[in-house]
mmCIF file with all atom_site columns, C-alpha atoms and ligand atoms in Angstrom:
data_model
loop_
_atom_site.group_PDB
_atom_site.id
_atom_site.type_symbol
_atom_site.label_atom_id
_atom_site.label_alt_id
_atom_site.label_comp_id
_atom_site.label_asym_id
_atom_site.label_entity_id
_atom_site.label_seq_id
_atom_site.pdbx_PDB_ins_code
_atom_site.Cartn_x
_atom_site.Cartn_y
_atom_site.Cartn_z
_atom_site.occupancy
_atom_site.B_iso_or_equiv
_atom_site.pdbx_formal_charge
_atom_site.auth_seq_id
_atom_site.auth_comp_id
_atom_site.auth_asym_id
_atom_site.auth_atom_id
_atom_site.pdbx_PDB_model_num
ATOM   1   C  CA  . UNK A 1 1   ? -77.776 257.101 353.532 1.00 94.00 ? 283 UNK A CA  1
ATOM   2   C  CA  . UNK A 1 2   ? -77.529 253.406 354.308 1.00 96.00 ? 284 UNK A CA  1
ATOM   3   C  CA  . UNK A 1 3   ? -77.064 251.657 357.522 1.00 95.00 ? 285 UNK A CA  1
ATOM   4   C  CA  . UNK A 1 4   ? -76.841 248.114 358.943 1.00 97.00 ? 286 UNK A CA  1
ATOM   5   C  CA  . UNK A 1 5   ? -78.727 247.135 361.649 1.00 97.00 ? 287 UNK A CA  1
ATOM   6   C  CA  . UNK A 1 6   ? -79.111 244.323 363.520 1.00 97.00 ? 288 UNK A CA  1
ATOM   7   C  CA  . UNK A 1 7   ? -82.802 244.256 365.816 1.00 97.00 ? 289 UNK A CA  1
ATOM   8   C  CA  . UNK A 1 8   ? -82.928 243.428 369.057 1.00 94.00 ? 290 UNK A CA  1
ATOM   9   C  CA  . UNK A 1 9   ? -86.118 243.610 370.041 1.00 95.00 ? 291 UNK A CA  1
ATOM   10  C  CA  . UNK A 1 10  ? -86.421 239.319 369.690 1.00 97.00 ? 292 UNK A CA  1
ATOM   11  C  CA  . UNK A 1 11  ? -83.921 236.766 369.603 1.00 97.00 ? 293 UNK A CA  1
ATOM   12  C  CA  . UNK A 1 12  ? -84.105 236.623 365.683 1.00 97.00 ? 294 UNK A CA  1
ATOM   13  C  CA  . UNK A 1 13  ? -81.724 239.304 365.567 1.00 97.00 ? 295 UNK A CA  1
ATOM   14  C  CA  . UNK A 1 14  ? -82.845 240.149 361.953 1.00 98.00 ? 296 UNK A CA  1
ATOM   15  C  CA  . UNK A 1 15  ? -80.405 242.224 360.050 1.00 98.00 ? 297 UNK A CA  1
ATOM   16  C  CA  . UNK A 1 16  ? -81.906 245.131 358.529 1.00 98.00 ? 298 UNK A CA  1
ATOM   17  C  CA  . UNK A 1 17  ? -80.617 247.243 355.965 1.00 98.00 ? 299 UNK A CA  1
ATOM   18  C  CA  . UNK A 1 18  ? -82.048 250.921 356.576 1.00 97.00 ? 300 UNK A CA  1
ATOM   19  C  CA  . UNK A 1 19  ? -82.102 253.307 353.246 1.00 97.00 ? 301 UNK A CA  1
ATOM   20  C  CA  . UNK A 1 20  ? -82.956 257.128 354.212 1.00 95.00 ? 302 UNK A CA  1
ATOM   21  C  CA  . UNK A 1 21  ? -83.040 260.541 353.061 1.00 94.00 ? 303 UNK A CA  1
ATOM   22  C  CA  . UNK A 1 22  ? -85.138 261.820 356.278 1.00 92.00 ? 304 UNK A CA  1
ATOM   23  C  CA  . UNK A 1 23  ? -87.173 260.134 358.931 1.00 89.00 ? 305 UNK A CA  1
ATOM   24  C  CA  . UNK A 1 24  ? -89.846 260.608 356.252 1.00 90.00 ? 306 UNK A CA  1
ATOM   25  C  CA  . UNK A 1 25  ? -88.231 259.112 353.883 1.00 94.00 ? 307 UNK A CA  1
ATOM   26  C  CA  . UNK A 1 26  ? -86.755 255.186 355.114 1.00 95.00 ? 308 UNK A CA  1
ATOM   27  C  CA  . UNK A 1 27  ? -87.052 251.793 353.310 1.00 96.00 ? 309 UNK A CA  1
ATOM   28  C  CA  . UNK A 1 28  ? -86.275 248.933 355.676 1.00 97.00 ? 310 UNK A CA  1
ATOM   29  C  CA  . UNK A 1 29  ? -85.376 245.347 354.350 1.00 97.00 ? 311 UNK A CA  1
ATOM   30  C  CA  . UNK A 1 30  ? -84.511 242.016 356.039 1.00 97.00 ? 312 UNK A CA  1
ATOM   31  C  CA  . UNK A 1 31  ? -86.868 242.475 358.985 1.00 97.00 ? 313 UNK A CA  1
ATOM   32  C  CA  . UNK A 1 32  ? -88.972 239.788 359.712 1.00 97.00 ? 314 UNK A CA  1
ATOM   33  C  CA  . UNK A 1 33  ? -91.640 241.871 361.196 1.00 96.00 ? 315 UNK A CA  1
ATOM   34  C  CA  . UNK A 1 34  ? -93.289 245.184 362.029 1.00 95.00 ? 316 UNK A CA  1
ATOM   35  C  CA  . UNK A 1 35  ? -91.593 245.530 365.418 1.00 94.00 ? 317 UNK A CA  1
ATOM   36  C  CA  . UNK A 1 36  ? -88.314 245.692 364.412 1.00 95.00 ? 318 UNK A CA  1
ATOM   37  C  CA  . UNK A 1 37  ? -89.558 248.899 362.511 1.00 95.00 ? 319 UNK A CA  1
ATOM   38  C  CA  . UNK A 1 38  ? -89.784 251.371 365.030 1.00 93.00 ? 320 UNK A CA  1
ATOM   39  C  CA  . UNK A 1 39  ? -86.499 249.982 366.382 1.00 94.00 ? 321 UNK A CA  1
ATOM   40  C  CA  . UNK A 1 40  ? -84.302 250.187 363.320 1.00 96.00 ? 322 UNK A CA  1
ATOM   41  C  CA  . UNK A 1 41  ? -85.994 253.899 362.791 1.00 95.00 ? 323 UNK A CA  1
ATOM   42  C  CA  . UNK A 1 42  ? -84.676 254.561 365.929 1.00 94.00 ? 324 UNK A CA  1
ATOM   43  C  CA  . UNK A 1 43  ? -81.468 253.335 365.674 1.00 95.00 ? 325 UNK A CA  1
ATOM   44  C  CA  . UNK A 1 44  ? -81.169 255.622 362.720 1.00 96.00 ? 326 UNK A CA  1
ATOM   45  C  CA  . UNK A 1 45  ? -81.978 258.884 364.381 1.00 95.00 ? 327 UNK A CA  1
ATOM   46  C  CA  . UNK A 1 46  ? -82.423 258.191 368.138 1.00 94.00 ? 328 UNK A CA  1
ATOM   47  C  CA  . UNK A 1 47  ? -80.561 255.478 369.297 1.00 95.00 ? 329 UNK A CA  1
ATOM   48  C  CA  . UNK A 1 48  ? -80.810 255.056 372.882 1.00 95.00 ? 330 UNK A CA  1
ATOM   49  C  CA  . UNK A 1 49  ? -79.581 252.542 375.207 1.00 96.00 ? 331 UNK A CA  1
ATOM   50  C  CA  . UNK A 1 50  ? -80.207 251.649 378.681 1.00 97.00 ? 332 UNK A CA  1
ATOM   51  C  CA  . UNK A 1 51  ? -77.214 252.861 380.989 1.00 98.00 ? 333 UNK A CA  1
ATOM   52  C  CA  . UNK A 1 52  ? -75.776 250.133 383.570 1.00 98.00 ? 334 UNK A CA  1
ATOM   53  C  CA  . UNK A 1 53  ? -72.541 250.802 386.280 1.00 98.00 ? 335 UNK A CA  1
ATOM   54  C  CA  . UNK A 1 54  ? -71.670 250.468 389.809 1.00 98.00 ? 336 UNK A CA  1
ATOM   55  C  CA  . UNK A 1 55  ? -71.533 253.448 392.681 1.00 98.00 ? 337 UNK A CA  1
ATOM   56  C  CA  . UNK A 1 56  ? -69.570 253.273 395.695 1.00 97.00 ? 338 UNK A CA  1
ATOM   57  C  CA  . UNK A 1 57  ? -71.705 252.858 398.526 1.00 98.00 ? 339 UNK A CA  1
ATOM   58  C  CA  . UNK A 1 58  ? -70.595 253.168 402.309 1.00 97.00 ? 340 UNK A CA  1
ATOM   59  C  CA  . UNK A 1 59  ? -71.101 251.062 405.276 1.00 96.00 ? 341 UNK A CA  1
ATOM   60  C  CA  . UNK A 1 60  ? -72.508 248.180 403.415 1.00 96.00 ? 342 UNK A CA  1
ATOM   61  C  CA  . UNK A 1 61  ? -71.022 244.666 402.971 1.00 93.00 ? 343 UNK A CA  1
ATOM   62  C  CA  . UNK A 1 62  ? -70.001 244.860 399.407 1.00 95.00 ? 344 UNK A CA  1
ATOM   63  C  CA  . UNK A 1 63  ? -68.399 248.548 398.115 1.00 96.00 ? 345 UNK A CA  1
ATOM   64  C  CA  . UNK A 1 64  ? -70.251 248.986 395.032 1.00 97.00 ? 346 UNK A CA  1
ATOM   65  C  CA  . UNK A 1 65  ? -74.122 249.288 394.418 1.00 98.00 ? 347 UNK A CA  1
ATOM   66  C  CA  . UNK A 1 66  ? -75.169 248.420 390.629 1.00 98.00 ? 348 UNK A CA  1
ATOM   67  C  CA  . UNK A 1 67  ? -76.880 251.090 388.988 1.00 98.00 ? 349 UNK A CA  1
ATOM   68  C  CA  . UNK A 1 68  ? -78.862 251.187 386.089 1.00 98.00 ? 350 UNK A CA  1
ATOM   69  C  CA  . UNK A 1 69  ? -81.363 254.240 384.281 1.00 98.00 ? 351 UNK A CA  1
ATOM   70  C  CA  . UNK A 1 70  ? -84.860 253.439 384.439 1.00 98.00 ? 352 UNK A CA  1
ATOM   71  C  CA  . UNK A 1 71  ? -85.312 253.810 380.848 1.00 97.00 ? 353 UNK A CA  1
ATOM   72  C  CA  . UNK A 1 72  ? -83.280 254.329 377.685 1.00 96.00 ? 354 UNK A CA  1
ATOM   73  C  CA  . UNK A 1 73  ? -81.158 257.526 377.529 1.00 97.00 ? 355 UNK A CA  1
ATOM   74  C  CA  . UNK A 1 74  ? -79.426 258.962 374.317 1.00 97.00 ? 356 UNK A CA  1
ATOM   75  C  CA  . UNK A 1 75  ? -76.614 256.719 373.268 1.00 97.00 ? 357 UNK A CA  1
ATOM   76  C  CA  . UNK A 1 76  ? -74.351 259.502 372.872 1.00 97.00 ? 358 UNK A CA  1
ATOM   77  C  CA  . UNK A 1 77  ? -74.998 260.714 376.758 1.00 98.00 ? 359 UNK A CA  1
ATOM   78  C  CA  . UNK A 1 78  ? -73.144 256.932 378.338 1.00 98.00 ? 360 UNK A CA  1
ATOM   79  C  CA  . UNK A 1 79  ? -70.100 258.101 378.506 1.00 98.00 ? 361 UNK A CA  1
ATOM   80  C  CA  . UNK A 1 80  ? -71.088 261.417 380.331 1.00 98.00 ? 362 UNK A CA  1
ATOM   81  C  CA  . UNK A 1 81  ? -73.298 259.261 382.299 1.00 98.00 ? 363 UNK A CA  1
ATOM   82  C  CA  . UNK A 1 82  ? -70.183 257.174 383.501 1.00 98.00 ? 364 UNK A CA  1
ATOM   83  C  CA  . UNK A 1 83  ? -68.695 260.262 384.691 1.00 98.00 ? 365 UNK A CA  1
ATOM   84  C  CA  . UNK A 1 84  ? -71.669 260.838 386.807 1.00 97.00 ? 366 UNK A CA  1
ATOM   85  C  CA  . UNK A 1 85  ? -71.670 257.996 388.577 1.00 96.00 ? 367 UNK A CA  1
ATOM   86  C  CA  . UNK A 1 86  ? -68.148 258.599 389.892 1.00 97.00 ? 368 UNK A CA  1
ATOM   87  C  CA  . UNK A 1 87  ? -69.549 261.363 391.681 1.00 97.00 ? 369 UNK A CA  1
ATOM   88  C  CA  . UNK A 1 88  ? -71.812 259.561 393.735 1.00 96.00 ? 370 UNK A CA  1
ATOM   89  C  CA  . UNK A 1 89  ? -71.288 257.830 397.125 1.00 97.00 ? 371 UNK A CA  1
ATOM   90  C  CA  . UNK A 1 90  ? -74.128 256.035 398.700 1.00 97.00 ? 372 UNK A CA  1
ATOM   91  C  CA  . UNK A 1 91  ? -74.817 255.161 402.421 1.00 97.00 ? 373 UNK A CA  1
ATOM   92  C  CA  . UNK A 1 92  ? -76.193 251.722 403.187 1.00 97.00 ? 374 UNK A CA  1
ATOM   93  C  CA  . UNK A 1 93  ? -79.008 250.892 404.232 1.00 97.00 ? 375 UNK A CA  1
ATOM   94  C  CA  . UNK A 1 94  ? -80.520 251.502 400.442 1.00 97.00 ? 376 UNK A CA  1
ATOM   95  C  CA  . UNK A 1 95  ? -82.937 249.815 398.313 1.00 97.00 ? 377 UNK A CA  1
ATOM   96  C  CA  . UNK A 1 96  ? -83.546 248.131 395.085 1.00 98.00 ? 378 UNK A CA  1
ATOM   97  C  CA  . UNK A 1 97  ? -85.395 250.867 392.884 1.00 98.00 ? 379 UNK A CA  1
ATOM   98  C  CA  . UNK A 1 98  ? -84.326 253.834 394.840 1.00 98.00 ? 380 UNK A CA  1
ATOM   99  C  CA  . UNK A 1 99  ? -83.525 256.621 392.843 1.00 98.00 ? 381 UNK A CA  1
ATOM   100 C  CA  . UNK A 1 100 ? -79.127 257.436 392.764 1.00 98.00 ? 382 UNK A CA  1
ATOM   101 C  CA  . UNK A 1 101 ? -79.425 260.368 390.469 1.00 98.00 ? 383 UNK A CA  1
ATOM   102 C  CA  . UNK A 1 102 ? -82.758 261.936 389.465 1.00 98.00 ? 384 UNK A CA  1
ATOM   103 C  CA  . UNK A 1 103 ? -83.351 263.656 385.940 1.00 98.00 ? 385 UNK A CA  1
ATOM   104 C  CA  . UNK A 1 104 ? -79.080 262.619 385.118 1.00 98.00 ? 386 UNK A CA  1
ATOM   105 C  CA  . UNK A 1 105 ? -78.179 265.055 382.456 1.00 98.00 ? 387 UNK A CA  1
ATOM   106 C  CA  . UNK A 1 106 ? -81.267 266.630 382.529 1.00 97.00 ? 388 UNK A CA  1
ATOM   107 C  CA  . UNK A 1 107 ? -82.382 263.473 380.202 1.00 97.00 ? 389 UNK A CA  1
ATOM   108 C  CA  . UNK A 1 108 ? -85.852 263.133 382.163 1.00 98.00 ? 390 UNK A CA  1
ATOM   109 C  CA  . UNK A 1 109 ? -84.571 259.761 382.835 1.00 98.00 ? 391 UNK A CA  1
ATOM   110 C  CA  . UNK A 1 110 ? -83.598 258.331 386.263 1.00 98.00 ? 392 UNK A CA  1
ATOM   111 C  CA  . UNK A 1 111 ? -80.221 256.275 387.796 1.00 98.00 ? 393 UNK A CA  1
ATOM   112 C  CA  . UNK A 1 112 ? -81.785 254.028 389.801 1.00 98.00 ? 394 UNK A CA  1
ATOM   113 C  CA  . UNK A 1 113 ? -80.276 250.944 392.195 1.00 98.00 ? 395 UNK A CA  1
ATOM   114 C  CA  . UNK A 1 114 ? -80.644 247.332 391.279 1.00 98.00 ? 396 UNK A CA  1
ATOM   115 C  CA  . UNK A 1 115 ? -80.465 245.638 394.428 1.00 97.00 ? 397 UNK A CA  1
ATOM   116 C  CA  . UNK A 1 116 ? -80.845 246.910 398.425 1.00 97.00 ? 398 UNK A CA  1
ATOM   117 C  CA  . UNK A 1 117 ? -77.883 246.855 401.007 1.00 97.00 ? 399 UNK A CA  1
ATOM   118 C  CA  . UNK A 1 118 ? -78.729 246.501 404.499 1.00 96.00 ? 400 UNK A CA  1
ATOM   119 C  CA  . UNK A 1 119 ? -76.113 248.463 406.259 1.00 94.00 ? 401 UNK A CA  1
ATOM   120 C  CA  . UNK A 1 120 ? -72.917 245.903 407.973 1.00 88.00 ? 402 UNK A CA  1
ATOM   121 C  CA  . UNK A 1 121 ? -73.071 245.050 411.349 1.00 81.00 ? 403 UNK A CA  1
ATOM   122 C  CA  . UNK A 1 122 ? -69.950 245.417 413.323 1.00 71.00 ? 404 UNK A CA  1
HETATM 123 S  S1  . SF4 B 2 .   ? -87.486 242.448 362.874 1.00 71.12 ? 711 SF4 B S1  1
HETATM 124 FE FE1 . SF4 B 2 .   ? -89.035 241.340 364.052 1.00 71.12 ? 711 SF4 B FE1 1
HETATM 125 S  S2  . SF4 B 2 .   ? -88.409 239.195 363.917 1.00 71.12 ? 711 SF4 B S2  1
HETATM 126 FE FE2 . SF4 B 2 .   ? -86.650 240.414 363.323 1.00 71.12 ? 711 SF4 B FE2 1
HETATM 127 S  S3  . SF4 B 2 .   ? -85.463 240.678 365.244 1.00 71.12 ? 711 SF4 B S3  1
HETATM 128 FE FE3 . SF4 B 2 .   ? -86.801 242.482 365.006 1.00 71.12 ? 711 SF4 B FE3 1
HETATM 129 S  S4  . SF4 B 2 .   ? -88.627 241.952 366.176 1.00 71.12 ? 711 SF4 B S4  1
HETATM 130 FE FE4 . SF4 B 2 .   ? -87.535 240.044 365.808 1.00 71.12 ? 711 SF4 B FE4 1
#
């Protein structure tokens, strides 16, 4: 199998050609270095990516909290993940780091708020 790939892990944004039978089995070419290694592996059999979205949150001064997991999650689990988060209604007051949904989709992986939100005053 072949696959194009660009890294991300620095701004050079290589582009790597991956070459595989099996994670045993990969030839890499066009990275500039050894960290975009792991990454491109990765990207062949694991991707992952970081999930970001909004919740509703009550009695607050804005309606929506940003949300983010607190580490990569499978790349094929976002959209479930986005259908998650429509589930959830916070109450203000909450705080940056706090966690929304613990374990989400059983991926050992927290949702987690990005910023706190005192509750409004009247
Ligand atoms: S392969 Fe190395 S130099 Fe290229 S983008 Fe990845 S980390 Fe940066």
């Amino acid at each position: 199998m072949k696959k194009t790939i660009i890294c991300t892990v620095c701004p050079n944004g290589c582009e790597v050609v991956a070459e595989y039978t099996s994670k045993d089995d990969v030839q890499l070419s066009g990275n500039r270095c050894k960290r975009g290694v792991e990454y491109c592996i990765n990207e062949c059999f694991d991707p992952k990516r970081t999930f970001t979205s909004s919740v509703a949150i009550k009695g607050a001064s804005r309606r929506r909290m940003p949300v983010r997991t607190s580490a990569p999650i499978p790349k094929d689990m976002l959209f479930a993940c986005a259908e998650e988060v429509k589930k959830v209604t916070l109450s203000a007051p909450a705080v940056c780091g706090q966690t929304v949904i613990a374990d989400i989709l059983g991926t050992g992986v927290d949702l987690v708020a990005c910023m706190s939100l005192d509750k409004k005053e009247d």
